[in-house]
PDB file of N, CA and C in Angstrom:
ATOM      1  N   MET F   1      21.728 -38.100  39.942  1.00  0.00           N
ATOM      2  CA  MET F   1      22.144 -39.891  41.260  1.00  0.00           C
ATOM      3  C   MET F   1      23.615 -40.126  41.483  1.00  0.00           C
ATOM      4  N   LYS F   2      23.791 -39.969  42.946  1.00  0.00           N
ATOM      5  CA  LYS F   2      24.966 -40.325  43.471  1.00  0.00           C
ATOM      6  C   LYS F   2      24.981 -41.527  43.369  1.00  0.00           C
ATOM      7  N   PHE F   3      26.371 -42.237  43.350  1.00  0.00           N
ATOM      8  CA  PHE F   3      26.684 -43.784  43.310  1.00  0.00           C
ATOM      9  C   PHE F   3      27.753 -44.052  43.292  1.00  0.00           C
ATOM     10  N   ILE F   4      28.447 -45.076  43.751  1.00  0.00           N
ATOM     11  CA  ILE F   4      29.844 -45.358  44.519  1.00  0.00           C
ATOM     12  C   ILE F   4      29.989 -46.529  42.819  1.00  0.00           C
ATOM     13  N   TYR F   5      31.168 -46.008  42.303  1.00  0.00           N
ATOM     14  CA  TYR F   5      31.425 -46.338  41.094  1.00  0.00           C
ATOM     15  C   TYR F   5      32.854 -46.911  41.011  1.00  0.00           C
ATOM     16  N   LYS F   6      33.071 -48.212  39.922  1.00  0.00           N
ATOM     17  CA  LYS F   6      34.391 -48.759  40.098  1.00  0.00           C
ATOM     18  C   LYS F   6      34.523 -48.862  38.824  1.00  0.00           C
ATOM     19  N   ASP F   7      34.964 -48.671  37.856  1.00  0.00           N
ATOM     20  CA  ASP F   7      35.663 -49.670  36.605  1.00  0.00           C
ATOM     21  C   ASP F   7      36.635 -50.258  36.610  1.00  0.00           C
ATOM     22  N   LEU F   8      36.044 -52.106  35.916  1.00  0.00           N
ATOM     23  CA  LEU F   8      36.431 -52.965  36.514  1.00  0.00           C
ATOM     24  C   LEU F   8      37.283 -53.878  35.369  1.00  0.00           C
ATOM     25  N   GLY F   9      37.429 -52.193  34.360  1.00  0.00           N
ATOM     26  CA  GLY F   9      38.543 -52.923  33.473  1.00  0.00           C
ATOM     27  C   GLY F   9      37.837 -53.969  32.292  1.00  0.00           C
ATOM     28  N   SER F  10      38.440 -54.394  31.405  1.00  0.00           N
ATOM     29  CA  SER F  10      38.073 -55.766  30.378  1.00  0.00           C
ATOM     30  C   SER F  10      38.257 -57.063  31.791  1.00  0.00           C
ATOM     31  N   ARG F  11      37.360 -57.895  31.628  1.00  0.00           N
ATOM     32  CA  ARG F  11      37.260 -59.026  32.278  1.00  0.00           C
ATOM     33  C   ARG F  11      36.673 -60.255  31.326  1.00  0.00           C
ATOM     34  N   ARG F  12      37.082 -61.238  32.082  1.00  0.00           N
ATOM     35  CA  ARG F  12      36.983 -62.799  31.552  1.00  0.00           C
ATOM     36  C   ARG F  12      35.298 -63.067  31.957  1.00  0.00           C
ATOM     37  N   ALA F  13      34.770 -63.716  31.214  1.00  0.00           N
ATOM     38  CA  ALA F  13      33.864 -64.464  31.720  1.00  0.00           C
ATOM     39  C   ALA F  13      34.008 -65.219  32.464  1.00  0.00           C
ATOM     40  N   GLY F  14      33.282 -65.008  33.926  1.00  0.00           N
ATOM     41  CA  GLY F  14      33.477 -66.326  34.903  1.00  0.00           C
ATOM     42  C   GLY F  14      34.569 -65.909  35.863  1.00  0.00           C
ATOM     43  N   ASP F  15      34.863 -64.363  35.778  1.00  0.00           N
ATOM     44  CA  ASP F  15      35.913 -63.484  36.860  1.00  0.00           C
ATOM     45  C   ASP F  15      34.650 -63.626  37.219  1.00  0.00           C
ATOM     46  N   VAL F  16      35.234 -63.685  39.215  1.00  0.00           N
ATOM     47  CA  VAL F  16      34.206 -62.946  40.267  1.00  0.00           C
ATOM     48  C   VAL F  16      34.430 -61.421  40.349  1.00  0.00           C
ATOM     49  N   VAL F  17      33.671 -60.963  41.042  1.00  0.00           N
ATOM     50  CA  VAL F  17      33.689 -59.642  41.506  1.00  0.00           C
ATOM     51  C   VAL F  17      33.127 -59.491  43.013  1.00  0.00           C
ATOM     52  N   GLU F  18      33.480 -59.524  44.149  1.00  0.00           N
ATOM     53  CA  GLU F  18      33.205 -59.378  45.273  1.00  0.00           C
ATOM     54  C   GLU F  18      33.417 -58.258  45.837  1.00  0.00           C
ATOM     55  N   VAL F  19      32.127 -57.701  46.697  1.00  0.00           N
ATOM     56  CA  VAL F  19      32.003 -56.342  47.210  1.00  0.00           C
ATOM     57  C   VAL F  19      31.476 -56.695  48.727  1.00  0.00           C
ATOM     58  N   THR F  20      32.012 -55.854  48.973  1.00  0.00           N
ATOM     59  CA  THR F  20      31.151 -55.811  50.450  1.00  0.00           C
ATOM     60  C   THR F  20      30.941 -54.309  50.697  1.00  0.00           C
ATOM     61  N   LEU F  21      29.841 -54.325  51.722  1.00  0.00           N
ATOM     62  CA  LEU F  21      29.855 -53.184  51.690  1.00  0.00           C
ATOM     63  C   LEU F  21      28.625 -52.725  53.388  1.00  0.00           C
ATOM     64  N   SER F  22      28.590 -51.923  53.651  1.00  0.00           N
ATOM     65  CA  SER F  22      28.663 -51.066  55.425  1.00  0.00           C
ATOM     66  C   SER F  22      27.013 -51.053  55.500  1.00  0.00           C
ATOM     67  N   ALA F  23      25.782 -50.879  54.557  1.00  0.00           N
ATOM     68  CA  ALA F  23      24.915 -51.063  54.288  1.00  0.00           C
ATOM     69  C   ALA F  23      24.043 -51.843  53.277  1.00  0.00           C
ATOM     70  N   VAL F  24      22.688 -52.004  53.153  1.00  0.00           N
ATOM     71  CA  VAL F  24      21.683 -52.591  52.498  1.00  0.00           C
ATOM     72  C   VAL F  24      21.809 -51.553  51.214  1.00  0.00           C
ATOM     73  N   ALA F  25      21.911 -51.647  49.906  1.00  0.00           N
ATOM     74  CA  ALA F  25      22.756 -51.318  49.057  1.00  0.00           C
ATOM     75  C   ALA F  25      22.117 -52.105  47.579  1.00  0.00           C
ATOM     76  N   ASN F  26      22.192 -51.138  46.624  1.00  0.00           N
ATOM     77  CA  ASN F  26      21.619 -51.560  44.806  1.00  0.00           C
ATOM     78  C   ASN F  26      23.232 -52.124  44.637  1.00  0.00           C
ATOM     79  N   VAL F  27      23.137 -52.942  44.151  1.00  0.00           N
ATOM     80  CA  VAL F  27      24.353 -53.291  43.475  1.00  0.00           C
ATOM     81  C   VAL F  27      24.301 -53.614  42.049  1.00  0.00           C
ATOM     82  N   ARG F  28      25.112 -53.078  41.081  1.00  0.00           N
ATOM     83  CA  ARG F  28      24.800 -53.879  39.940  1.00  0.00           C
ATOM     84  C   ARG F  28      26.185 -53.486  38.904  1.00  0.00           C
ATOM     85  N   LEU F  29      25.796 -54.694  37.970  1.00  0.00           N
ATOM     86  CA  LEU F  29      27.341 -55.243  37.478  1.00  0.00           C
ATOM     87  C   LEU F  29      27.296 -54.812  36.290  1.00  0.00           C
ATOM     88  N   MET F  30      27.324 -54.269  35.099  1.00  0.00           N
ATOM     89  CA  MET F  30      27.402 -53.420  33.681  1.00  0.00           C
ATOM     90  C   MET F  30      28.143 -53.424  32.858  1.00  0.00           C
ATOM     91  N   ASP F  31      27.763 -54.202  31.723  1.00  0.00           N
ATOM     92  CA  ASP F  31      28.526 -53.663  30.438  1.00  0.00           C
ATOM     93  C   ASP F  31      28.655 -51.724  30.353  1.00  0.00           C
ATOM     94  N   THR F  32      29.328 -51.659  28.996  1.00  0.00           N
ATOM     95  CA  THR F  32      29.699 -49.978  28.928  1.00  0.00           C
ATOM     96  C   THR F  32      28.293 -50.055  28.795  1.00  0.00           C
ATOM     97  N   ALA F  33      27.504 -50.524  27.434  1.00  0.00           N
ATOM     98  CA  ALA F  33      26.123 -49.578  27.311  1.00  0.00           C
ATOM     99  C   ALA F  33      25.737 -49.343  28.015  1.00  0.00           C
ATOM    100  N   ASN F  34      25.294 -50.406  29.050  1.00  0.00           N
ATOM    101  CA  ASN F  34      24.427 -50.694  30.059  1.00  0.00           C
ATOM    102  C   ASN F  34      24.928 -49.676  31.019  1.00  0.00           C
ATOM    103  N   PHE F  35      26.264 -49.350  31.341  1.00  0.00           N
ATOM    104  CA  PHE F  35      26.287 -48.313  32.229  1.00  0.00           C
ATOM    105  C   PHE F  35      26.090 -46.948  31.709  1.00  0.00           C
ATOM    106  N   ASN F  36      25.884 -46.497  30.555  1.00  0.00           N
ATOM    107  CA  ASN F  36      25.879 -45.273  30.058  1.00  0.00           C
ATOM    108  C   ASN F  36      24.217 -45.214  29.855  1.00  0.00           C
ATOM    109  N   PHE F  37      23.412 -46.174  29.888  1.00  0.00           N
ATOM    110  CA  PHE F  37      21.946 -46.204  30.174  1.00  0.00           C
ATOM    111  C   PHE F  37      21.709 -45.939  31.850  1.00  0.00           C
ATOM    112  N   TYR F  38      22.267 -46.391  32.384  1.00  0.00           N
ATOM    113  CA  TYR F  38      22.083 -46.251  33.936  1.00  0.00           C
ATOM    114  C   TYR F  38      22.596 -44.588  34.510  1.00  0.00           C
ATOM    115  N   LYS F  39      23.503 -44.082  33.994  1.00  0.00           N
ATOM    116  CA  LYS F  39      24.046 -42.716  34.628  1.00  0.00           C
ATOM    117  C   LYS F  39      23.060 -41.465  33.402  1.00  0.00           C
ATOM    118  N   ASN F  40      22.179 -41.954  32.847  1.00  0.00           N
ATOM    119  CA  ASN F  40      21.286 -41.021  31.579  1.00  0.00           C
ATOM    120  C   ASN F  40      19.503 -41.482  32.231  1.00  0.00           C
ATOM    121  N   GLY F  41      20.049 -42.285  33.321  1.00  0.00           N
ATOM    122  CA  GLY F  41      18.709 -43.218  33.978  1.00  0.00           C
ATOM    123  C   GLY F  41      18.001 -43.740  32.647  1.00  0.00           C
ATOM    124  N   ALA F  42      18.218 -43.998  31.802  1.00  0.00           N
ATOM    125  CA  ALA F  42      17.163 -45.436  31.210  1.00  0.00           C
ATOM    126  C   ALA F  42      17.174 -46.242  31.630  1.00  0.00           C
ATOM    127  N   LYS F  43      16.368 -47.471  30.981  1.00  0.00           N
ATOM    128  CA  LYS F  43      16.318 -48.425  31.729  1.00  0.00           C
ATOM    129  C   LYS F  43      17.972 -49.166  30.849  1.00  0.00           C
ATOM    130  N   HIS F  44      18.043 -50.584  31.717  1.00  0.00           N
ATOM    131  CA  HIS F  44      19.068 -50.909  31.691  1.00  0.00           C
ATOM    132  C   HIS F  44      19.494 -52.467  32.188  1.00  0.00           C
ATOM    133  N   ILE F  45      20.409 -53.173  31.715  1.00  0.00           N
ATOM    134  CA  ILE F  45      20.168 -54.711  32.131  1.00  0.00           C
ATOM    135  C   ILE F  45      21.394 -54.883  33.242  1.00  0.00           C
ATOM    136  N   TYR F  46      21.676 -55.512  34.207  1.00  0.00           N
ATOM    137  CA  TYR F  46      22.527 -55.878  35.146  1.00  0.00           C
ATOM    138  C   TYR F  46      22.758 -56.901  35.772  1.00  0.00           C
ATOM    139  N   THR F  47      23.864 -57.235  36.401  1.00  0.00           N
ATOM    140  CA  THR F  47      23.412 -58.777  37.205  1.00  0.00           C
ATOM    141  C   THR F  47      23.791 -58.136  38.574  1.00  0.00           C
ATOM    142  N   GLY F  48      23.011 -58.693  39.360  1.00  0.00           N
ATOM    143  CA  GLY F  48      23.607 -58.165  40.985  1.00  0.00           C
ATOM    144  C   GLY F  48      21.731 -57.969  41.139  1.00  0.00           C
ATOM    145  N   GLY F  49      21.332 -56.451  42.335  1.00  0.00           N
ATOM    146  CA  GLY F  49      20.194 -55.903  42.952  1.00  0.00           C
ATOM    147  C   GLY F  49      20.326 -55.400  44.094  1.00  0.00           C
ATOM    148  N   VAL F  50      19.297 -55.476  44.813  1.00  0.00           N
ATOM    149  CA  VAL F  50      19.405 -54.992  45.923  1.00  0.00           C
ATOM    150  C   VAL F  50      20.127 -56.133  47.119  1.00  0.00           C
ATOM    151  N   VAL F  51      21.041 -55.396  47.747  1.00  0.00           N
ATOM    152  CA  VAL F  51      22.020 -56.941  48.517  1.00  0.00           C
ATOM    153  C   VAL F  51      21.728 -56.340  49.899  1.00  0.00           C
ATOM    154  N   ARG F  52      21.048 -57.555  50.892  1.00  0.00           N
ATOM    155  CA  ARG F  52      21.205 -57.768  52.085  1.00  0.00           C
ATOM    156  C   ARG F  52      22.414 -57.921  52.962  1.00  0.00           C
ATOM    157  N   GLU F  53      22.776 -59.134  52.559  1.00  0.00           N
ATOM    158  CA  GLU F  53      23.855 -59.828  53.632  1.00  0.00           C
ATOM    159  C   GLU F  53      25.153 -59.535  52.590  1.00  0.00           C
ATOM    160  N   SER F  54      25.939 -58.819  52.950  1.00  0.00           N
ATOM    161  CA  SER F  54      27.484 -58.723  52.533  1.00  0.00           C
ATOM    162  C   SER F  54      28.620 -59.537  52.913  1.00  0.00           C
ATOM    163  N   PRO F  55      29.884 -60.387  52.374  1.00  0.00           N
ATOM    164  CA  PRO F  55      30.095 -59.805  50.784  1.00  0.00           C
ATOM    165  C   PRO F  55      29.185 -60.783  50.715  1.00  0.00           C
ATOM    166  N   ILE F  56      28.991 -60.133  48.730  1.00  0.00           N
ATOM    167  CA  ILE F  56      28.070 -60.446  47.758  1.00  0.00           C
ATOM    168  C   ILE F  56      29.301 -60.661  46.734  1.00  0.00           C
ATOM    169  N   ARG F  57      28.936 -62.225  45.726  1.00  0.00           N
ATOM    170  CA  ARG F  57      30.078 -62.235  44.930  1.00  0.00           C
ATOM    171  C   ARG F  57      29.093 -62.820  43.816  1.00  0.00           C
ATOM    172  N   LEU F  58      29.707 -61.893  42.807  1.00  0.00           N
ATOM    173  CA  LEU F  58      28.731 -61.550  41.055  1.00  0.00           C
ATOM    174  C   LEU F  58      30.004 -61.907  40.552  1.00  0.00           C
ATOM    175  N   THR F  59      29.468 -62.518  39.280  1.00  0.00           N
ATOM    176  CA  THR F  59      30.636 -63.780  38.303  1.00  0.00           C
ATOM    177  C   THR F  59      30.018 -62.692  37.077  1.00  0.00           C
ATOM    178  N   VAL F  60      31.102 -62.128  36.260  1.00  0.00           N
ATOM    179  CA  VAL F  60      30.800 -61.763  35.181  1.00  0.00           C
ATOM    180  C   VAL F  60      30.346 -62.441  33.984  1.00  0.00           C
ATOM    181  N   PRO F  61      29.386 -62.142  33.786  1.00  0.00           N
ATOM    182  CA  PRO F  61      28.796 -63.411  32.434  1.00  0.00           C
ATOM    183  C   PRO F  61      29.630 -63.311  30.620  1.00  0.00           C
ATOM    184  N   THR F  62      30.153 -62.402  30.423  1.00  0.00           N
ATOM    185  CA  THR F  62      30.779 -62.346  29.247  1.00  0.00           C
ATOM    186  C   THR F  62      32.141 -61.369  28.964  1.00  0.00           C
ATOM    187  N   LEU F  63      32.735 -61.928  28.403  1.00  0.00           N
ATOM    188  CA  LEU F  63      34.021 -61.353  28.350  1.00  0.00           C
ATOM    189  C   LEU F  63      33.301 -59.810  27.419  1.00  0.00           C
ATOM    190  N   GLY F  64      34.035 -59.115  28.342  1.00  0.00           N
ATOM    191  CA  GLY F  64      33.732 -57.239  27.804  1.00  0.00           C
ATOM    192  C   GLY F  64      34.420 -56.046  29.058  1.00  0.00           C
ATOM    193  N   HIS F  65      34.452 -54.853  28.780  1.00  0.00           N
ATOM    194  CA  HIS F  65      34.498 -54.115  29.260  1.00  0.00           C
ATOM    195  C   HIS F  65      33.531 -53.781  30.682  1.00  0.00           C
ATOM    196  N   TRP F  66      33.368 -53.989  32.274  1.00  0.00           N
ATOM    197  CA  TRP F  66      32.866 -53.709  32.845  1.00  0.00           C
ATOM    198  C   TRP F  66      33.003 -52.867  33.696  1.00  0.00           C
ATOM    199  N   HIS F  67      31.642 -52.757  34.248  1.00  0.00           N
ATOM    200  CA  HIS F  67      31.697 -51.601  35.761  1.00  0.00           C
ATOM    201  C   HIS F  67      30.721 -51.818  36.390  1.00  0.00           C
ATOM    202  N   LEU F  68      31.187 -51.273  38.051  1.00  0.00           N
ATOM    203  CA  LEU F  68      30.091 -51.897  39.314  1.00  0.00           C
ATOM    204  C   LEU F  68      29.704 -50.215  39.714  1.00  0.00           C
ATOM    205  N   THR F  69      28.142 -50.399  40.019  1.00  0.00           N
ATOM    206  CA  THR F  69      27.944 -49.307  40.867  1.00  0.00           C
ATOM    207  C   THR F  69      27.097 -49.580  42.019  1.00  0.00           C
ATOM    208  N   VAL F  70      27.186 -49.237  43.163  1.00  0.00           N
ATOM    209  CA  VAL F  70      26.231 -49.102  44.431  1.00  0.00           C
ATOM    210  C   VAL F  70      26.037 -47.814  44.496  1.00  0.00           C
ATOM    211  N   ASP F  71      24.560 -48.190  44.716  1.00  0.00           N
ATOM    212  CA  ASP F  71      23.043 -46.697  45.313  1.00  0.00           C
ATOM    213  C   ASP F  71      22.752 -47.245  46.024  1.00  0.00           C
ATOM    214  N   THR F  72      21.856 -45.976  46.923  1.00  0.00           N
ATOM    215  CA  THR F  72      20.857 -46.392  47.829  1.00  0.00           C
ATOM    216  C   THR F  72      19.528 -46.244  47.125  1.00  0.00           C
ATOM    217  N   VAL F  73      19.641 -45.706  46.009  1.00  0.00           N
ATOM    218  CA  VAL F  73      18.134 -45.254  45.372  1.00  0.00           C
ATOM    219  C   VAL F  73      16.745 -46.160  45.836  1.00  0.00           C
ATOM    220  N   GLY F  74      15.918 -45.550  46.448  1.00  0.00           N
ATOM    221  CA  GLY F  74      14.434 -46.519  46.305  1.00  0.00           C
ATOM    222  C   GLY F  74      14.763 -47.063  47.887  1.00  0.00           C
ATOM    223  N   LEU F  75      15.626 -47.042  48.501  1.00  0.00           N
ATOM    224  CA  LEU F  75      16.176 -48.247  50.019  1.00  0.00           C
ATOM    225  C   LEU F  75      16.082 -46.935  50.781  1.00  0.00           C
ATOM    226  N   GLN F  76      15.968 -47.291  52.242  1.00  0.00           N
ATOM    227  CA  GLN F  76      15.537 -46.330  53.773  1.00  0.00           C
ATOM    228  C   GLN F  76      16.790 -46.647  54.152  1.00  0.00           C
ATOM    229  N   GLY F  77      16.955 -45.796  54.381  1.00  0.00           N
ATOM    230  CA  GLY F  77      18.506 -45.619  54.740  1.00  0.00           C
ATOM    231  C   GLY F  77      19.687 -44.268  54.617  1.00  0.00           C
ATOM    232  N   GLY F  78      20.673 -44.483  54.624  1.00  0.00           N
ATOM    233  CA  GLY F  78      21.270 -43.336  54.538  1.00  0.00           C
ATOM    234  C   GLY F  78      22.716 -43.656  53.249  1.00  0.00           C
ATOM    235  N   ALA F  79      23.969 -43.164  53.714  1.00  0.00           N
ATOM    236  CA  ALA F  79      25.221 -43.508  53.148  1.00  0.00           C
ATOM    237  C   ALA F  79      25.593 -44.724  52.803  1.00  0.00           C
ATOM    238  N   VAL F  80      26.547 -45.129  52.118  1.00  0.00           N
ATOM    239  CA  VAL F  80      26.270 -46.601  52.327  1.00  0.00           C
ATOM    240  C   VAL F  80      28.311 -46.540  51.905  1.00  0.00           C
ATOM    241  N   SER F  81      29.096 -47.421  52.054  1.00  0.00           N
ATOM    242  CA  SER F  81      30.414 -47.736  52.019  1.00  0.00           C
ATOM    243  C   SER F  81      30.456 -48.934  51.280  1.00  0.00           C
ATOM    244  N   ALA F  82      31.702 -49.196  49.972  1.00  0.00           N
ATOM    245  CA  ALA F  82      31.715 -50.480  49.875  1.00  0.00           C
ATOM    246  C   ALA F  82      33.361 -50.770  49.174  1.00  0.00           C
ATOM    247  N   GLY F  83      33.366 -52.023  49.214  1.00  0.00           N
ATOM    248  CA  GLY F  83      34.770 -52.082  48.888  1.00  0.00           C
ATOM    249  C   GLY F  83      34.945 -53.745  48.140  1.00  0.00           C
ATOM    250  N   VAL F  84      35.491 -53.278  46.998  1.00  0.00           N
ATOM    251  CA  VAL F  84      35.213 -54.240  45.483  1.00  0.00           C
ATOM    252  C   VAL F  84      36.874 -54.803  45.566  1.00  0.00           C
ATOM    253  N   ARG F  85      36.751 -55.829  45.053  1.00  0.00           N
ATOM    254  CA  ARG F  85      37.791 -56.619  44.750  1.00  0.00           C
ATOM    255  C   ARG F  85      37.280 -57.395  43.410  1.00  0.00           C
ATOM    256  N   VAL F  86      38.332 -58.176  42.271  1.00  0.00           N
ATOM    257  CA  VAL F  86      37.906 -58.989  41.654  1.00  0.00           C
ATOM    258  C   VAL F  86      38.915 -60.189  42.044  1.00  0.00           C
ATOM    259  N   LEU F  87      37.885 -61.520  41.742  1.00  0.00           N
ATOM    260  CA  LEU F  87      38.758 -62.827  41.984  1.00  0.00           C
ATOM    261  C   LEU F  87      38.340 -63.462  40.909  1.00  0.00           C
ATOM    262  N   ALA F  88      39.689 -63.251  40.021  1.00  0.00           N
ATOM    263  CA  ALA F  88      40.164 -63.407  39.025  1.00  0.00           C
ATOM    264  C   ALA F  88      40.326 -65.002  39.050  1.00  0.00           C
TER     265      ALA F  88
END
């Protein structure tokens, strides 16, 4: 599976991640365990979903190491680009 990936490192609960997209895409904010499930095509838990309007702001739910992915799996369209920044 092809996806855009950003390792957000250690983040505190309440940190905000802003994602700017060039097209409709799936955006997932996940902890390390769920990111590994995602990479292996297994069931995973995440914050986010299909994003139709950009930018989107996601709030980190708990203290820990966080990962963000952007993909277009299951969506019409082609390539997508993404900008990611943390608003701590």
